[in-house]
Amino acid sequence: MFRVHEAPLGLLMPSPFVAKLTNADASARMLKSSVATLGCAFLMVLAAAAAVIIAITSDANRLESVRQRERIDAAIESQIRLRELRFRSLTAGSSLDSSFAGPAPLAALQSAFSRLGSLFLEFDGAYVVSPSGVVFAGIEGDAPAGQAGYDGLKHIISSLPGTMDRAASPMRELSDARGGPGTASWAIAHDGFEAISLIVMDVPPRAGSLVAQLLGPLKIVGYRRLSDTALADLSERYRVANIRIVGEMPADPLSRRALPSADGTTRAWLTWSPDRPGDAMLRQFVWALLGVGLLFAAIFAFVVHRLRSAAHQIAIRESQIQRLAGQDELSLLPNRRTFDVRLDQALAQLDRSGAGLAVMLIDLDRFKAVNDTYGHTAGDELIRQVAQRLSKVVRSGDTVARIGGDEFGIIQTHGHFPAGCVALGERILASLTEPFVIMGVTTTIGCSIGIALAPQDATEREDLLRLADTALYQSKNGGRNRYSFFEPQMNRSLALKRMVEDDLRRAIAQDELVLHYQPQVSVDGATIVGVEALVRWNHPQHGMVPPAEFIDIAEERGLIVPLSEWVLRRACMEAQRWPGLRLAVNVSPIQFRHKDFVANVIRIIDETGFDPAQLELELTEGVVVDDADAAEVAMMDLRAHGVGLALDDFGTGYSSLIYLRRFAFDKIKIDRSFLEYMETTGESAILVHSIAHLGRALGLRVCAEGVETAEQHRFLQAIGCHELQGFLFSKAVPADEIDRLLTLESPFAEALEAA
């Protein structure tokens, strides 16, 4: 398990994506907006449906209330018409008018009125009065009634005949059956205790009537109390529920009728309970409406659930994307992007905290060997185990990140600098030099560490990383498996390398390099059999730069391939002046491993028109050992085009007979180190003798490099070497000097005699 490194409060370093509005935030806002929109739409649909239903039911209730009000008005008018008809039937006879002809007209009238009482079943009381309100006859129930009973009615309705204030409670006129102006009027009034329905009708006089001449037209007044029984009968007859009289005005204007009092004010109302078909319809369909509402609610809940689920899944995916964007997928450590962000944040804290920090760059040694030997799966497992070990050796609050293939970085923010860096570097070296078990195989690697401090060395991220990389390069060059702090002289060396790199790139592009050629001489020293092309750089400011100072930089900075192609092209062009001489050109391991190496060689030969049989490419043992199969294919292809191959620096590497037998070399070159301190009877002499006899036995030409003395010449001649090369004969010289030497019959005779 990896240990989680928590940063202290002062140096909390959030993910580089926390400060920005993420897609998860946008998704959450979109979810809220969608839910709010759906909710509003849902509520609007419900509100619209409720409004439609309420409008329909309200309209149905209103229409029914109007119809019931019309039925109440029709019922009241029907009752009044019925009573009018009773009075008209009473006055149609001559009984009332003839009663005034006798000796006691009032008694006769009362007697006749009482006999006709059966006609007043619709009334609680009736009176025959003059226009001035004088009662001539009256009955209350079955008993006669007089002026006192009639005057009691005036307290209820002030517009009766004989009253002074008829405007206070006016009565309504009834038209007669023929449609003309009515002779009857009616009213419903309330005195605060009870309500009565009253009708007043003129009694039409007979022709020549004495009563009409003396008193004017008589009036008959009848009334009936609106009792609970009468109201219940009216309610049942006309199918209007709960007709009643109340003392508080009902709110619904369609379900009330004012009952004025004698003074014109209204203290009571006739009301009823109107039928509400809309409410009945609503109750009938309430379950259906509830079902529709529940269906809408279920759909809304389902949509919200799906939206929330989708938003949750999006948030999870974006969280994973953000984690992967800031985390190395293989090692599960922070990646280069997160490392840079945390380093920027840590550097920003320097001014406030006054503390320092260190940046360590770690490069694994022998990682490529493990990767090539055991495969990429083993390399991945090694990276994971290295990440685990590094996570265990750093302190809480420090950052460990994988910033490249086999390169790791550490931001150390705690401890005493540089002592803390030394302690951490020792722990890292001790941890990573312990054996690793990879796919059941135990392997050992090491690491090189470069350290740069802030603010001592730099305060900007790019500068600090560059300096740490410079220190890492120093560790690699110093023998690996060590740590190095950045020092100012390293920067100067790096600047020099950059200068060399820039100038060398320009020199290649502008054809500012030159070739010198060192002769390869027959073993007798008399004849030049070949030349080896060696590049020289005459720098405009620094003069002649030795190859040892810029070849390594070219390999390190990726310039060796264009440099090697320039050398091969220029050598083929210049060597065309020397027909019959073999042209030897060194091949860099990086150049040889290039996928287009063979194609480039053949293309250059074709473009320059050089005879491939004259060309001899010199390879080192390391070139063929690194990838033997690919090397064998490339070498067979070159030989098929007529190009010769020489094994350079033989004896310093593997020197395996297997390689000599497997690969199609034409020549082997004995390394100069064997001749440098050679004695004719020493071990080096024995090895050189063995190499020469081995080459001759395999049918290979043998060339010895570094020949500088006559003794070496005689020894090599004695053991059977074919070719010699060294300062005894000539150093590397310009092409013009080779031209001159070729014109001489014995170009090196003088040098040999002097030796």
mmCIF file of C-alpha atoms in Angstrom, residues 630-753:
data_model
loop_
_atom_site.group_PDB
_atom_site.id
_atom_site.type_symbol
_atom_site.label_atom_id
_atom_site.label_comp_id
_atom_site.label_asym_id
_atom_site.label_seq_id
_atom_site.Cartn_x
_atom_site.Cartn_y
_atom_site.Cartn_z
ATOM 1 C CA ALA A 630 18.580 -6.404 -35.775
ATOM 2 C CA ALA A 631 22.328 -5.910 -36.180
ATOM 3 C CA GLU A 632 22.658 -9.125 -38.178
ATOM 4 C CA VAL A 633 19.835 -8.104 -40.536
ATOM 5 C CA ALA A 634 21.359 -4.651 -41.096
ATOM 6 C CA MET A 635 24.853 -6.049 -41.674
ATOM 7 C CA MET A 636 23.640 -8.655 -44.172
ATOM 8 C CA ASP A 637 21.768 -5.928 -46.043
ATOM 9 C CA LEU A 638 24.912 -3.761 -46.205
ATOM 10 C CA ARG A 639 27.054 -6.644 -47.408
ATOM 11 C CA ALA A 640 24.456 -7.394 -50.060
ATOM 12 C CA HIS A 641 25.098 -3.899 -51.427
ATOM 13 C CA GLY A 642 28.851 -4.491 -51.444
ATOM 14 C CA VAL A 643 29.733 -2.441 -48.327
ATOM 15 C CA GLY A 644 32.577 -3.833 -46.188
ATOM 16 C CA LEU A 645 32.344 -4.130 -42.371
ATOM 17 C CA ALA A 646 35.110 -3.859 -39.791
ATOM 18 C CA LEU A 647 34.932 -4.669 -36.056
ATOM 19 C CA ASP A 648 36.577 -1.695 -34.328
ATOM 20 C CA ASP A 649 38.300 -1.712 -30.900
ATOM 21 C CA PHE A 650 38.477 -5.495 -30.844
ATOM 22 C CA GLY A 651 39.552 -6.900 -27.496
ATOM 23 C CA THR A 652 38.090 -4.147 -25.298
ATOM 24 C CA GLY A 653 34.558 -5.495 -25.168
ATOM 25 C CA TYR A 654 33.050 -8.960 -25.237
ATOM 26 C CA SER A 655 35.468 -10.302 -27.867
ATOM 27 C CA SER A 656 33.324 -13.385 -28.242
ATOM 28 C CA LEU A 657 34.069 -15.876 -30.978
ATOM 29 C CA ILE A 658 30.303 -16.282 -31.378
ATOM 30 C CA TYR A 659 30.013 -12.737 -32.713
ATOM 31 C CA LEU A 660 32.944 -13.207 -35.071
ATOM 32 C CA ARG A 661 31.342 -16.329 -36.490
ATOM 33 C CA ARG A 662 27.777 -14.954 -36.603
ATOM 34 C CA PHE A 663 28.370 -11.510 -38.073
ATOM 35 C CA ALA A 664 29.841 -11.021 -41.508
ATOM 36 C CA PHE A 665 32.878 -8.881 -40.683
ATOM 37 C CA ASP A 666 35.624 -8.379 -43.213
ATOM 38 C CA LYS A 667 38.242 -7.034 -40.819
ATOM 39 C CA ILE A 668 39.017 -6.709 -37.144
ATOM 40 C CA LYS A 669 40.969 -3.785 -35.673
ATOM 41 C CA ILE A 670 43.118 -4.372 -32.610
ATOM 42 C CA ASP A 671 42.531 -1.577 -30.129
ATOM 43 C CA ARG A 672 45.388 0.861 -29.527
ATOM 44 C CA SER A 673 45.309 0.175 -25.766
ATOM 45 C CA PHE A 674 47.025 -3.205 -26.329
ATOM 46 C CA LEU A 675 49.999 -1.532 -28.054
ATOM 47 C CA GLU A 676 50.379 1.453 -25.736
ATOM 48 C CA TYR A 677 52.330 -0.349 -22.972
ATOM 49 C CA MET A 678 53.083 -3.571 -24.847
ATOM 50 C CA GLU A 679 56.303 -5.467 -24.357
ATOM 51 C CA THR A 680 57.183 -8.125 -26.845
ATOM 52 C CA THR A 681 57.140 -10.804 -24.156
ATOM 53 C CA GLY A 682 54.348 -9.426 -21.960
ATOM 54 C CA GLU A 683 50.664 -10.364 -21.622
ATOM 55 C CA SER A 684 49.538 -7.671 -24.055
ATOM 56 C CA ALA A 685 51.855 -9.073 -26.668
ATOM 57 C CA ILE A 686 50.374 -12.539 -26.124
ATOM 58 C CA LEU A 687 46.829 -11.136 -26.549
ATOM 59 C CA VAL A 688 47.766 -9.237 -29.697
ATOM 60 C CA HIS A 689 49.430 -12.337 -31.081
ATOM 61 C CA SER A 690 46.313 -14.385 -30.322
ATOM 62 C CA ILE A 691 44.002 -11.838 -31.955
ATOM 63 C CA ALA A 692 46.107 -11.734 -35.094
ATOM 64 C CA HIS A 693 46.174 -15.525 -35.416
ATOM 65 C CA LEU A 694 42.412 -15.699 -34.685
ATOM 66 C CA GLY A 695 41.642 -13.182 -37.434
ATOM 67 C CA ARG A 696 43.844 -14.978 -39.933
ATOM 68 C CA ALA A 697 42.243 -18.318 -38.998
ATOM 69 C CA LEU A 698 38.760 -16.881 -39.638
ATOM 70 C CA GLY A 699 39.816 -15.375 -42.946
ATOM 71 C CA LEU A 700 39.583 -11.786 -41.674
ATOM 72 C CA ARG A 701 41.973 -8.966 -42.314
ATOM 73 C CA VAL A 702 43.678 -7.761 -39.144
ATOM 74 C CA CYS A 703 44.551 -4.115 -38.627
ATOM 75 C CA ALA A 704 46.428 -2.794 -35.583
ATOM 76 C CA GLU A 705 45.742 0.769 -34.399
ATOM 77 C CA GLY A 706 48.054 3.058 -32.441
ATOM 78 C CA VAL A 707 51.349 1.947 -34.030
ATOM 79 C CA GLU A 708 53.897 4.522 -32.911
ATOM 80 C CA THR A 709 57.296 2.734 -32.726
ATOM 81 C CA ALA A 710 59.466 0.627 -34.966
ATOM 82 C CA GLU A 711 59.444 -2.158 -32.348
ATOM 83 C CA GLN A 712 55.667 -2.310 -32.532
ATOM 84 C CA HIS A 713 55.909 -2.327 -36.302
ATOM 85 C CA ARG A 714 58.346 -5.224 -36.368
ATOM 86 C CA PHE A 715 56.318 -7.201 -33.797
ATOM 87 C CA LEU A 716 53.061 -6.769 -35.691
ATOM 88 C CA GLN A 717 54.769 -7.654 -38.926
ATOM 89 C CA ALA A 718 56.146 -10.784 -37.314
ATOM 90 C CA ILE A 719 52.783 -12.034 -35.980
ATOM 91 C CA GLY A 720 51.075 -11.586 -39.345
ATOM 92 C CA CYS A 721 48.958 -8.446 -39.131
ATOM 93 C CA HIS A 722 47.707 -7.265 -42.507
ATOM 94 C CA GLU A 723 47.385 -3.542 -41.939
ATOM 95 C CA LEU A 724 48.830 -0.918 -39.610
ATOM 96 C CA GLN A 725 47.577 2.490 -38.537
ATOM 97 C CA GLY A 726 49.237 5.001 -36.259
ATOM 98 C CA PHE A 727 51.428 8.035 -35.772
ATOM 99 C CA LEU A 728 54.497 6.048 -36.851
ATOM 100 C CA PHE A 729 53.205 6.488 -40.356
ATOM 101 C CA SER A 730 50.982 9.554 -40.213
ATOM 102 C CA LYS A 731 48.454 11.335 -38.088
ATOM 103 C CA ALA A 732 45.090 12.299 -39.552
ATOM 104 C CA VAL A 733 45.754 14.822 -42.314
ATOM 105 C CA PRO A 734 43.673 16.828 -44.819
ATOM 106 C CA ALA A 735 42.702 15.245 -48.113
ATOM 107 C CA ASP A 736 45.329 17.249 -49.966
ATOM 108 C CA GLU A 737 48.081 15.644 -47.891
ATOM 109 C CA ILE A 738 46.713 12.194 -48.783
ATOM 110 C CA ASP A 739 46.960 13.273 -52.418
ATOM 111 C CA ARG A 740 50.599 14.152 -51.872
ATOM 112 C CA LEU A 741 51.434 10.907 -50.053
ATOM 113 C CA LEU A 742 49.887 8.876 -52.863
ATOM 114 C CA THR A 743 52.259 10.496 -55.328
ATOM 115 C CA LEU A 744 55.291 9.214 -53.400
ATOM 116 C CA GLU A 745 56.751 5.803 -54.137
ATOM 117 C CA SER A 746 57.628 5.052 -50.498
ATOM 118 C CA PRO A 747 55.780 7.705 -48.518
ATOM 119 C CA PHE A 748 56.782 6.432 -45.063
ATOM 120 C CA ALA A 749 60.325 5.235 -45.730
ATOM 121 C CA GLU A 750 61.839 8.284 -44.115
ATOM 122 C CA ALA A 751 59.666 7.890 -40.993
ATOM 123 C CA LEU A 752 60.588 4.231 -40.645
ATOM 124 C CA GLU A 753 64.292 4.902 -41.033
#
